Coordinates of C-alpha atoms and ligand atoms in Angstrom, one line a residue:
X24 CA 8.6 -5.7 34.6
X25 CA 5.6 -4.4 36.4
X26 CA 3.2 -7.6 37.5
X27 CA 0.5 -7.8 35.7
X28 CA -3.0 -7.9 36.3
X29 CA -6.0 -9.4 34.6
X30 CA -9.4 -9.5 35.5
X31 CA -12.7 -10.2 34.6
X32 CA -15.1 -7.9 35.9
X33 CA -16.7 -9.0 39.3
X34 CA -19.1 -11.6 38.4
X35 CA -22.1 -9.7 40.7
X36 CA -20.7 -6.5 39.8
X37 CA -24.1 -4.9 38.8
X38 CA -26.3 -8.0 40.7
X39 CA -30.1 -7.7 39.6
X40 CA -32.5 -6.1 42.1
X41 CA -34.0 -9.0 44.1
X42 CA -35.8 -10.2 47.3
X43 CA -33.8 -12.6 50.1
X44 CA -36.6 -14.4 51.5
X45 CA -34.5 -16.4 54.5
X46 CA -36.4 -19.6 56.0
X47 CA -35.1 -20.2 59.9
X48 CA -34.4 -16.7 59.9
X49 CA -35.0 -16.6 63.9
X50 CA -32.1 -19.1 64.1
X51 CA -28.0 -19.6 64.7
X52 CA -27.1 -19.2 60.8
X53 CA -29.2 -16.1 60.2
X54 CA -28.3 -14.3 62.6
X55 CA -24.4 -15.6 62.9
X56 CA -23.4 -16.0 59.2
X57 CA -26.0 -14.6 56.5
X58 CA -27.1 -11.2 57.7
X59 CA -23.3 -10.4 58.5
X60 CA -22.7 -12.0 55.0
X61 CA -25.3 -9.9 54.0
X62 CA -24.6 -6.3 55.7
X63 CA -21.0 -6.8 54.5
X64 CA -21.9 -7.1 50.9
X65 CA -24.6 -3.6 51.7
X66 CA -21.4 -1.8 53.6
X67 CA -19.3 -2.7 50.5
X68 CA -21.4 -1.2 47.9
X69 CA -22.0 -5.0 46.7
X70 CA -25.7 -5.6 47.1
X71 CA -28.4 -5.3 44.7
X72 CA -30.0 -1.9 44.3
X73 CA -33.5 -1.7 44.7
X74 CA -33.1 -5.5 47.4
X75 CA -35.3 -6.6 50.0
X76 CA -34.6 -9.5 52.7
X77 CA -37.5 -11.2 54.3
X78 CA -37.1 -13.7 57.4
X79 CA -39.7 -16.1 57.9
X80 CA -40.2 -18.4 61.1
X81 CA -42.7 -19.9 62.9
X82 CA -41.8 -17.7 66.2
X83 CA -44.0 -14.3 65.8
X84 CA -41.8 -11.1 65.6
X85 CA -42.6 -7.7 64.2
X86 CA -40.1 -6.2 61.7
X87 CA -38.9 -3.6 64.9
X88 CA -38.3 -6.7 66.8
X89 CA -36.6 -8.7 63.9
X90 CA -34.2 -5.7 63.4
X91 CA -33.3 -5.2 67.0
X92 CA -32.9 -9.2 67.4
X93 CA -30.1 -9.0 64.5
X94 CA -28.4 -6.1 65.7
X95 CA -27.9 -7.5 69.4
X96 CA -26.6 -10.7 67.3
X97 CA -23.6 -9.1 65.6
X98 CA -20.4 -10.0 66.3
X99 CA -18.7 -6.8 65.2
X100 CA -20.7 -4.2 66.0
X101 CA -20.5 -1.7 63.0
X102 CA -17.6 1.6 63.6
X103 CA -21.3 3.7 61.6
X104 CA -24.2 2.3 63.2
X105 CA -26.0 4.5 61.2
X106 CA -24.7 2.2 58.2
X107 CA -26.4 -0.7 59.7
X108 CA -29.8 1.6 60.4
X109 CA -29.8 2.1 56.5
X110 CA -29.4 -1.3 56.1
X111 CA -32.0 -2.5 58.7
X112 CA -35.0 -0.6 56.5
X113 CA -34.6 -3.4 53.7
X114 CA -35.0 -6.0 56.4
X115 CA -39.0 -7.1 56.7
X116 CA -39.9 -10.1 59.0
X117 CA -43.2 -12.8 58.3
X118 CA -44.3 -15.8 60.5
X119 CA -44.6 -18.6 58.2
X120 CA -46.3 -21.9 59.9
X121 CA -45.1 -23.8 56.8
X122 CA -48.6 -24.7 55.6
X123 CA -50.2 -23.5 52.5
X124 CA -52.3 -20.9 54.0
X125 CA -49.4 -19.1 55.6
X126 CA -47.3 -19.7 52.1
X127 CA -50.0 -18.0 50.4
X128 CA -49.8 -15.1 52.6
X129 CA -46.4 -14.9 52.3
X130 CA -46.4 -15.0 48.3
X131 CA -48.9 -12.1 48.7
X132 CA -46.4 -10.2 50.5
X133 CA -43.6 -10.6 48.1
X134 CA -45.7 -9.6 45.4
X135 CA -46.6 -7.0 47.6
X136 CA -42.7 -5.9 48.1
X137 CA -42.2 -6.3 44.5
X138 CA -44.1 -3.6 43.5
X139 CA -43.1 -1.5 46.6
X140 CA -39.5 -1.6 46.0
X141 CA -39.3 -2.2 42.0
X142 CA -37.7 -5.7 43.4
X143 CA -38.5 -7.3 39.7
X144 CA -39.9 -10.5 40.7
X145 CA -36.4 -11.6 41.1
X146 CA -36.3 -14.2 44.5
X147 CA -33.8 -16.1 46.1
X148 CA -35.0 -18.4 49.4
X149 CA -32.7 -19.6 51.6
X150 CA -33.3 -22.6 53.3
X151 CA -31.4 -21.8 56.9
X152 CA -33.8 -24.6 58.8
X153 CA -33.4 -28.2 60.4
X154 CA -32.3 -30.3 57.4
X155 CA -36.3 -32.4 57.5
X156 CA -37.6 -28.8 56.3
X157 CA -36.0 -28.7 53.3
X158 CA -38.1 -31.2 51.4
X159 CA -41.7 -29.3 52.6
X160 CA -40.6 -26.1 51.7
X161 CA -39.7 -27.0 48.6
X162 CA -43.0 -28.2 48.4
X163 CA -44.9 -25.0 49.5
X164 CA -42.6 -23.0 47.7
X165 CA -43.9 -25.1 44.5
X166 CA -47.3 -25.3 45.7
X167 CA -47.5 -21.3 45.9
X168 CA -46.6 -20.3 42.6
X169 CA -43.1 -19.2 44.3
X170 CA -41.1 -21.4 42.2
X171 CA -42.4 -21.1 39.0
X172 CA -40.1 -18.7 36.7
X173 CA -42.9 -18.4 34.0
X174 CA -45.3 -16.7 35.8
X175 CA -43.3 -13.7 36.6
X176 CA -41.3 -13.6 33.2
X177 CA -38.5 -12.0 33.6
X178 CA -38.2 -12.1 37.7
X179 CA -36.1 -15.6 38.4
X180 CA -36.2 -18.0 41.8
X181 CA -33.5 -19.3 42.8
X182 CA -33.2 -21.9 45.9
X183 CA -30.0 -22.1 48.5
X184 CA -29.5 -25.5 50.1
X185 CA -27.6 -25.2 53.2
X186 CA -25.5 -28.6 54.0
X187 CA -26.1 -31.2 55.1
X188 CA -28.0 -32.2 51.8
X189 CA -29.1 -35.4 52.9
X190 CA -28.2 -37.8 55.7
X191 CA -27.0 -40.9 53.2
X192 CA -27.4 -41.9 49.1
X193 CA -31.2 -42.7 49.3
X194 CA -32.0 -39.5 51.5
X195 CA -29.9 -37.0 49.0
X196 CA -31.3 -38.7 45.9
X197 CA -35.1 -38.2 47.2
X198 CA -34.2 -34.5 47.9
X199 CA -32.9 -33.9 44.5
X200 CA -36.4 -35.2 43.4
X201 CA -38.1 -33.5 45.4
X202 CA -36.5 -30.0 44.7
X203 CA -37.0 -30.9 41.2
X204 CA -40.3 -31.4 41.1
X205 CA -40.9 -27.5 41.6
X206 CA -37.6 -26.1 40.5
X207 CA -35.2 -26.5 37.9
X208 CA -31.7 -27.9 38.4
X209 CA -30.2 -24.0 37.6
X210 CA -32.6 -22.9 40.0
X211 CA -31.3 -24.9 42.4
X212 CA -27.6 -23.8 44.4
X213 CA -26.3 -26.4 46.6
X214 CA -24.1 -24.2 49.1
X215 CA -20.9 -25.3 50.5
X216 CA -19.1 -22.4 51.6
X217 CA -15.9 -24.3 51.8
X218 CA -15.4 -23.4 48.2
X219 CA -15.6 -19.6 48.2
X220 CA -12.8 -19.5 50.2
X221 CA -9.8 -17.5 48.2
X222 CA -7.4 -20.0 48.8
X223 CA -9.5 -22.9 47.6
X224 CA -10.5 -20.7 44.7
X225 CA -6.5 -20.2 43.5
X226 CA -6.2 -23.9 43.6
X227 CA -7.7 -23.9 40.2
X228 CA -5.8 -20.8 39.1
X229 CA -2.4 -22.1 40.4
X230 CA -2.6 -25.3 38.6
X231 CA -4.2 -24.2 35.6
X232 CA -3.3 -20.3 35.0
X233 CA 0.6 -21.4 35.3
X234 CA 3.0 -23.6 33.5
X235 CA 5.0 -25.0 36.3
X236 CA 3.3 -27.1 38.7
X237 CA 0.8 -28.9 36.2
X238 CA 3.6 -31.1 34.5
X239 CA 4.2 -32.5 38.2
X240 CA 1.2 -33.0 39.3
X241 CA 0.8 -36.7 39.0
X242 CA 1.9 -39.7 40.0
X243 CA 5.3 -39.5 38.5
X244 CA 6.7 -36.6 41.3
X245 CA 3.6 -36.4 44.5
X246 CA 4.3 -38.9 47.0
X247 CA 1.1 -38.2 49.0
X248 CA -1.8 -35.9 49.2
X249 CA -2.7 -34.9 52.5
X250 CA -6.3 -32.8 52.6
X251 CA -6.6 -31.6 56.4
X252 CA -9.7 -29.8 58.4
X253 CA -8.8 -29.5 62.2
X254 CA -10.9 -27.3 64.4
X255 CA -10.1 -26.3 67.7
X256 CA -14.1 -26.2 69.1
X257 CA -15.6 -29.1 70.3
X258 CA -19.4 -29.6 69.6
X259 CA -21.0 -26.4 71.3
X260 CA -24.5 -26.1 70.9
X261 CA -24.8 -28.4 68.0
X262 CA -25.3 -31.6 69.4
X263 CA -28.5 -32.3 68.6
X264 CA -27.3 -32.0 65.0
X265 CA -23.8 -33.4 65.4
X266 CA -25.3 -36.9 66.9
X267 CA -27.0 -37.8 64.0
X268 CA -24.4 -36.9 61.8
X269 CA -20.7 -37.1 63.1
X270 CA -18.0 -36.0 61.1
X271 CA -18.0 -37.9 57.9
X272 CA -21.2 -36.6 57.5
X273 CA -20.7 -33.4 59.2
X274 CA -17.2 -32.7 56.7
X275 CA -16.0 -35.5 54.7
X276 CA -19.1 -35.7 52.2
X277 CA -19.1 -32.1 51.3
X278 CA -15.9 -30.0 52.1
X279 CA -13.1 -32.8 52.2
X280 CA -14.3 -34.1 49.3
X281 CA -14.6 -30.3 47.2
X282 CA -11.4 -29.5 48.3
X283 CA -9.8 -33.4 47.0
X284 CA -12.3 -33.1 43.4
X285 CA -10.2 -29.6 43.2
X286 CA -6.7 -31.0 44.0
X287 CA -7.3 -34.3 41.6
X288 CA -9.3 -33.3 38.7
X289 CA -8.3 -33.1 34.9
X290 CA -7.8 -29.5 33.8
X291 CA -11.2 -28.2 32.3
X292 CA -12.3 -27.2 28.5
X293 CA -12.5 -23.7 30.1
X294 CA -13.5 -22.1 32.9
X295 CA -17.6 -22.2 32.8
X296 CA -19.5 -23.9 36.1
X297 CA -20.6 -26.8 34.0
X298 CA -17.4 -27.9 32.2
X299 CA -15.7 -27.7 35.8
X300 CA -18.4 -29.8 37.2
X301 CA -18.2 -32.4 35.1
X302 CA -14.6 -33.2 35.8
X303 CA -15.3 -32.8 39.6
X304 CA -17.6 -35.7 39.2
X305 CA -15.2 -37.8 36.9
X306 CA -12.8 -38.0 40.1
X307 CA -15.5 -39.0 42.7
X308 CA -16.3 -41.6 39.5
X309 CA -12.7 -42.8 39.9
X310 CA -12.4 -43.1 43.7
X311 CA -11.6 -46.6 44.5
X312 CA -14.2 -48.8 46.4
X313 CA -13.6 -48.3 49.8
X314 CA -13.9 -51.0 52.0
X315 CA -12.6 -51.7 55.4
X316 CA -13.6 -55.5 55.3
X317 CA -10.8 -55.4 52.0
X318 CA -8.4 -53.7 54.2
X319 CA -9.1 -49.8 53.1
X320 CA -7.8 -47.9 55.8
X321 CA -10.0 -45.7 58.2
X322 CA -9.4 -44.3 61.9
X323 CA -12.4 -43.2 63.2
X324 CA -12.1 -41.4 67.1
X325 CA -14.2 -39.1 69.3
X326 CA -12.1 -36.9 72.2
X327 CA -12.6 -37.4 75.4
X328 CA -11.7 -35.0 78.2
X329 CA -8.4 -32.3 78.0
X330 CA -7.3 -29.5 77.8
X331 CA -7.7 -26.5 75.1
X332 CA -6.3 -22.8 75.6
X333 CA -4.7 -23.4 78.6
X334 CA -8.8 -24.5 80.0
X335 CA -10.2 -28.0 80.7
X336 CA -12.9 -28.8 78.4
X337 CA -15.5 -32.0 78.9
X338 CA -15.5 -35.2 77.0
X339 CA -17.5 -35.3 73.6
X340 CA -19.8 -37.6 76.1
X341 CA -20.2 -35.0 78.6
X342 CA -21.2 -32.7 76.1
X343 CA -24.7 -31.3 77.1
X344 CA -27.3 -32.8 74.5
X345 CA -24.9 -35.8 73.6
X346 CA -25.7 -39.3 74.7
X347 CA -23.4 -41.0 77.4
X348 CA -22.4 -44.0 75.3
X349 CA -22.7 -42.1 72.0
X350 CA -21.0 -43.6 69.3
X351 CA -20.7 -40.5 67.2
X352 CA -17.1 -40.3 65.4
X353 CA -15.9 -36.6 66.3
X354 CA -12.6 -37.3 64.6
X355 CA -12.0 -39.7 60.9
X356 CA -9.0 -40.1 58.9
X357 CA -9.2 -41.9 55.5
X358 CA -6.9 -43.0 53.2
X359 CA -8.0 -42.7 49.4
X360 CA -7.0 -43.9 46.0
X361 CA -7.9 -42.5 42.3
X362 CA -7.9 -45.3 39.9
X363 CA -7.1 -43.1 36.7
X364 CA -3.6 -42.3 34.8
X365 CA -2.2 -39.4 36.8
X366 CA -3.1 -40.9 40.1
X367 CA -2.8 -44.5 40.3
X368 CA -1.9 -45.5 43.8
X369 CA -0.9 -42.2 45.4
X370 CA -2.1 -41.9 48.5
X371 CA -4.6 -39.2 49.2
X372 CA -5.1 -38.4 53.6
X373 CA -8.3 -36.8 54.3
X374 CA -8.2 -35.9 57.7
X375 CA -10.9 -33.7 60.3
X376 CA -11.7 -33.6 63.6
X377 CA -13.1 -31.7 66.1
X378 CA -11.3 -30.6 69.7
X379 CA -7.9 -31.1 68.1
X380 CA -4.9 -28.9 69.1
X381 CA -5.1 -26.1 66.3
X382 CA -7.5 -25.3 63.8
X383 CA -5.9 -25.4 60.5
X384 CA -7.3 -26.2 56.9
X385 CA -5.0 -27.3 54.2
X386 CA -3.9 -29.0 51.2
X387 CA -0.5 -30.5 50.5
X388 CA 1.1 -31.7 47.7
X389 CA 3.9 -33.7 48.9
X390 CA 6.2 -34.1 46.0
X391 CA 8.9 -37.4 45.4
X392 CA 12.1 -37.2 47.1
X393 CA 14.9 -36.7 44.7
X394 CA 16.2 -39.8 42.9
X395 CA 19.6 -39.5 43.8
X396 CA 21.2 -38.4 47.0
X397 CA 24.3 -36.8 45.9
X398 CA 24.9 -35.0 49.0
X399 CA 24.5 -38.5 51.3
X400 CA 28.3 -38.7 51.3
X401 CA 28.5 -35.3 52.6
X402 CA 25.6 -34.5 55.0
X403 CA 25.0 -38.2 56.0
X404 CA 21.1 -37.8 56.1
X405 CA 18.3 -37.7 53.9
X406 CA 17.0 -34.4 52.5
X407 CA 13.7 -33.4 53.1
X408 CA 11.1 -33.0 49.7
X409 CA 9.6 -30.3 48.3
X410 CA 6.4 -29.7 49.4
X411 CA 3.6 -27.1 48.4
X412 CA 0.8 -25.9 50.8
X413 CA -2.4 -24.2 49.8
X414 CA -3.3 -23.1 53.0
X415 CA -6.9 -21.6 54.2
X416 CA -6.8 -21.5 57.8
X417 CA -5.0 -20.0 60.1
X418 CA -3.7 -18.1 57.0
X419 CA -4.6 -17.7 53.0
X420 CA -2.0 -18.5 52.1
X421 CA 0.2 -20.9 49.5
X422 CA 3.7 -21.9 51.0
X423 CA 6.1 -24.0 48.5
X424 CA 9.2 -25.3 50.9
X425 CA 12.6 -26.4 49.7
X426 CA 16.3 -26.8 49.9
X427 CA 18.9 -24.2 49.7
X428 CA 22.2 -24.1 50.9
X429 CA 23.3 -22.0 54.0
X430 CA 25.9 -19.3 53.5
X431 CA 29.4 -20.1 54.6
X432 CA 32.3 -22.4 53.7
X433 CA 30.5 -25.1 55.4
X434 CA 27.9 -27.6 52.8
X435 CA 24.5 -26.8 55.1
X436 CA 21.3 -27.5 53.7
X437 CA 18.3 -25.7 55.0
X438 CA 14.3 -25.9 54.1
X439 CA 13.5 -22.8 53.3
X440 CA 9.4 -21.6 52.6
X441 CA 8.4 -19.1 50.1
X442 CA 5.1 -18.2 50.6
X443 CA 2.3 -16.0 49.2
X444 CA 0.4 -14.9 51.7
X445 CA -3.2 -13.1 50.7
X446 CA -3.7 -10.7 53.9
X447 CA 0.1 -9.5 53.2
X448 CA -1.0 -8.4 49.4
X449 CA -4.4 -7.5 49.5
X450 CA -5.5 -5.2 51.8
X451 CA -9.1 -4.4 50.6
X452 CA -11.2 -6.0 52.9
X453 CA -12.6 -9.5 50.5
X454 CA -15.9 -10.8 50.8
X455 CA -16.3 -13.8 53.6
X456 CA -17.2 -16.8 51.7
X457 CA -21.3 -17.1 53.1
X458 CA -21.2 -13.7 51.3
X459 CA -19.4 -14.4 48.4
X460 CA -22.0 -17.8 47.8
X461 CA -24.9 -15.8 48.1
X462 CA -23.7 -12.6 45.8
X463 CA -22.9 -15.8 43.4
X464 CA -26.4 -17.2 43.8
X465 CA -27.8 -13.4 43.3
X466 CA -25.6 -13.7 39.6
X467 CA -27.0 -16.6 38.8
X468 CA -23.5 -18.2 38.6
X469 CA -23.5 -22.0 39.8
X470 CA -19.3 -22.5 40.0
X471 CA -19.1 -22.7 43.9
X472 CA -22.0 -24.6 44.0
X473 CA -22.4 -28.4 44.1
X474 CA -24.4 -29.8 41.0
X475 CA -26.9 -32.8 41.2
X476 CA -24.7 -35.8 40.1
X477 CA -21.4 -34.0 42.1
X478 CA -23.8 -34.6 45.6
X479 CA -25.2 -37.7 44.5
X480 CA -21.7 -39.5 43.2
X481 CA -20.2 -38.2 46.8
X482 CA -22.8 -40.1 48.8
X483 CA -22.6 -43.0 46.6
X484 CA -19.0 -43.2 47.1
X485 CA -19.4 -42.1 51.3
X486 CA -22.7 -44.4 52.4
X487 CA -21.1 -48.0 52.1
X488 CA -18.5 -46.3 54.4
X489 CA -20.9 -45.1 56.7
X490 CA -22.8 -48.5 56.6
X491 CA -20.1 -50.2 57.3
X492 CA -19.3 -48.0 60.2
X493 CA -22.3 -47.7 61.9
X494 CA -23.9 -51.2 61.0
X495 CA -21.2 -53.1 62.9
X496 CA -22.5 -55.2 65.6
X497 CA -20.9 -52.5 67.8
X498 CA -19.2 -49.2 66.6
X499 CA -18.3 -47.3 69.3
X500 CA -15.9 -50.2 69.8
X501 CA -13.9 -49.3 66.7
X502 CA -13.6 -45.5 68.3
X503 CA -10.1 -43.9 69.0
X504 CA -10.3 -42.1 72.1
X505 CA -8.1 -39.0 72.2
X506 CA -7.8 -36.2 74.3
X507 CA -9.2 -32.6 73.5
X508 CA -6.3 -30.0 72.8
X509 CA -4.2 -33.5 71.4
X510 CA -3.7 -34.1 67.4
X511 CA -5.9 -36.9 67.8
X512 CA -5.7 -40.8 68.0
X513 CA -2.7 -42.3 68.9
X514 CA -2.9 -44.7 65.6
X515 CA -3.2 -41.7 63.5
X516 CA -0.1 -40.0 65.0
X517 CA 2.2 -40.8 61.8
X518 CA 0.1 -39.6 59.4
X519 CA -0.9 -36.4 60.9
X520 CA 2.4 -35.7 61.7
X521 CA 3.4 -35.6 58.3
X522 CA 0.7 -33.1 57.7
X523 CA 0.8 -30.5 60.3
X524 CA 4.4 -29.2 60.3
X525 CA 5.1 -28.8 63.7
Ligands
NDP619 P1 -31.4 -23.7 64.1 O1 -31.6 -25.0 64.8 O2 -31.0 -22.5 64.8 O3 -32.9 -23.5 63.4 C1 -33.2 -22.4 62.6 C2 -34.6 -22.0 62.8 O4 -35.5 -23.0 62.3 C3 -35.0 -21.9 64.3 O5 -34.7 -20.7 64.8 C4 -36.5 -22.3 64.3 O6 -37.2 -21.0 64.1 C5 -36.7 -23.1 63.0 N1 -37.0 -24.4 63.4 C6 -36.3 -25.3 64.2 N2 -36.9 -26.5 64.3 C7 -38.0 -26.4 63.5 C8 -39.1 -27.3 63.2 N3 -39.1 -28.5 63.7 N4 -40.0 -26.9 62.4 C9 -40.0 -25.6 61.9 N5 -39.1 -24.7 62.1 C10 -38.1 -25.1 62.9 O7 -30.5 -24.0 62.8 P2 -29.2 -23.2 62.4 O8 -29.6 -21.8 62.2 O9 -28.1 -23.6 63.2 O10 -29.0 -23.9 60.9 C11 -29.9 -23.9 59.9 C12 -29.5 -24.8 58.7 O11 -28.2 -24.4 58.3 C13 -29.3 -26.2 59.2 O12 -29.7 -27.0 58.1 C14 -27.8 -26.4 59.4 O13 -27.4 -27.7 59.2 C15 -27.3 -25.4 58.4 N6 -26.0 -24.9 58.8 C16 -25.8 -24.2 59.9 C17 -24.6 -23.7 60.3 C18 -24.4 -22.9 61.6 O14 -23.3 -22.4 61.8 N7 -25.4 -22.7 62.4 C19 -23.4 -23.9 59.5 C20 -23.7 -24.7 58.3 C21 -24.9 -25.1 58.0 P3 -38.7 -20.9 64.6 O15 -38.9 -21.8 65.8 O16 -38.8 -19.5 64.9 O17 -39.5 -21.4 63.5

């Protein structure tokens, strides 16, 4: 039988003509993620048509220079510059001084555009500053006119968040008010573009689109959950960021806990951003107090000197722009419970770290040994347990491993992997995910996006932790060194080395 397909059309197939107006738009994220993002979705027939994009920053460029300054930044230069050329036209460049005067300006300019390139009123802004920016542009963005919806009846505004949303509970919470002062909650699209990956994306449609793994997806057959983010870079040039946040800031709050609300939660009423939001949130409701006075278990570590591709690489210390007795956690492993039916004391490991020996981002579902080892008498050993892999680094890819017997006369039992790997079946070139989340924001469509109470549950769950971490009379005493290039602390080695499969 042929396989079938089924598809919904494209949820940005036709996306409504709009302007990008991108805040920081001199900086690392412009120029490395979003216009990349963006002149993909243009090379791909994806973006709006009439669109504009507008970078705004305090540093004074003219649109020439602002073109030139992107171009140089592109990773892969494009085979048809003259591709990018046609691109570069939409791209228009504004100093903003983040005061009202220069907000008014730039709201005449937009209105300006509007009528230029038949844009519709239609605006999306993109906050790619410092973090501390994000509540005064909301401000002047309110203060303007530039949020308000009404005035420009039909033309929308939409507002991207980048992470980190907030430094703790109190800071997130004020944010939220702040943003909704002057815009909506739908207006409003918390990015994380963990979950635009494809991989994290199928998780849904591999428990809930098929028959088979749902009915062991509980406590009754998973032994353990592991939820893993390595990365093989150390800090960079982001330690003036990284210091004040560290990893559980830096990962745990926002990915690691997307990709564990997708692995956990209760099957939806159907597939609408709102319905799946609210049983995200039900899990982070169900988390069970952490405490590491109670005995909750948490490794915290930061690498020091080693080696990485076959090159010596500092300490996190050393690191330029990173204080010489910093007691920033590069590296955190958690153990977590979900007090509900289907996952009453199974472990879930939520492990990320920077400078570790391989970059590798996945999900396991370790499933229950069998209950009876008929074939003890024969091999004399345990057999290994079934275990399914929803892998997103270094490969898309889903991997369910068992047991099967080896040919020959002779009773051999070998783990075998059947995988489904996304490169080997789809060719077409797919969207990166900063693309996919901003074609997402163009539609309108809030799924990928984190919703109000889904940000606000996951720091009221995550700041006790991090009070308890960082309040102690001395923190960077409870830090596990470990070497860069190694798979971390030593007191972490059993755990990880159920999760990395090598
Ligand atoms: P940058 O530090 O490169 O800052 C972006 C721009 O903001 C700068 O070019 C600068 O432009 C402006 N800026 C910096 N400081 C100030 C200030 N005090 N007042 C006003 N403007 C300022 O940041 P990134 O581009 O790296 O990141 C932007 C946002 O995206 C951050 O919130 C970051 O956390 C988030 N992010 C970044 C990622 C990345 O890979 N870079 C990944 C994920 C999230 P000018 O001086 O011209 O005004």
């Amino acid at each position: 039988m042929p396989a079938r397909q089924l598809c919904n059309l494209e949820p940005a197939a036709t996306p409504e003509p709009c302007i990008i107006v991108i805040f920081g738009a001199s900086g690392d994220l412009t120029s490395r993620k979003l216009i990349p993002a963006l002149f993909s979705m243009y090379d791909q027939g994806k973006m709006p048509d009439p669109f504009s994009i507008v970078g705004c920053s305090r540093s004074a460029m003219s649109d020439t220079e602002f073109r030139e300054h992107l171009f140089s930044q592109l990773q892969d230069q494009p085979e048809d510059v003259s591709r990018w050329q046609d691109f570069a036209q939409n791209l228009h460049y504004q100093t903003v001084t983040y005061d009202t005067e220069s907000f008014g300006k730039l709201a005449d300019f937009l209105q300006e555009l509007d009528r230029n390139e038949q844009t519709a009123g239609n605006r999306v802004f993109d906050l790619a500053v410092p973090p501390k920016l994000y509540p005064r542009i909301a401000e002047l963005l309110g203060q303007s006119g530039l949020s308000r919806e009404e005035d420009r009846f039909p033309g929308w505004a939409r507002i991207i968040v980048e992470k980190p949303f907030g430094h703790d509970l109190e800071s997130a919470i004020a944010l939220n008010n702040t943003l909704h002062e002057h815009f909506k909650e739908e207006q409003i699209f918390r990015i994380d573009h963990y979950m635009a990956k494809e991989t994290v994306q199928n998780t849904l449609i591999l428990r809930f689109a098929n028959s088979i793994f749902e009915p062991l997806w509980n406590r009754h057959h998973v032994e353990y959950i592991g939820i893993m983010a390595s990365e093989e870079l150390g800090v960079g040039n982001r330690a003036g960021y990284y210091e004040h946040t560290g990893v559980l800031r830096d990962m745990f709050q926002n990915h690691l806990m997307q990709l564990l609300v997708l692995t956990a939660m209760e099957p939806p009423y159907r597939y609408e951003a709102n319905a799946v939001q609210d049983e995200k949130a039900k899990v982070i409701r169900s988390l069970r107090k952490f405490s590491i006075e109670q005995g909750s278990r948490i490794v915290l570590g930061q690498y020091s000197e080693g080696t990485t591709g076959g090159s010596s690489v500092p300490g996190y210390r050393d690191e330029k722009g990173v204080d010489s007795r910093s007691p920033t956690p590069t590296f955190a492993f958690m153990e977590l419970f979900i007090d509900n039916w289907r996952w009453q004391d199974v472990p879930f490991y939520l492990i990320s770290g920077k400078r570790l020996r391989r970059k590798k981002t996945r999900i396991i579902i370790q499933f229950k040994k069998v209950p009876h080892l008929l074939f003890k008498d024969i091999l004399g050993e345990d057999i290994g347990a079934n275990r399914l892999v929803i892998e997103t680094y270094p490969e898309e890819a889903i991997r369910l491993i068992f047991q099967t017997k080896d040919p020959g006369m002779a009773m051999c039992l070998h783990e075998m992997t059947m995988d489904f790997v996304y490169h080997e079946h789809y060719q077409k070139i797919t969207l990166d995910a900063y693309a996919r989340v901003l074609l997402d924001c163009i539609a309108g469509d809030h799924m990928l996006f984190w919703r109000q109470d889904g940000i606000e549950l996951s720091w009221s769950f995550l700041t006790p932790v991090l009070q308890e971490c960082e309040e102690c009379p001395s923190p960077e005493r409870q830090l596990h060194f470990y070497p860069a290039g190694s798979w971390g602390p030593e007191a972490v080695q059993q755990t990880m080395n159920l999760l990395i499969d090598e």
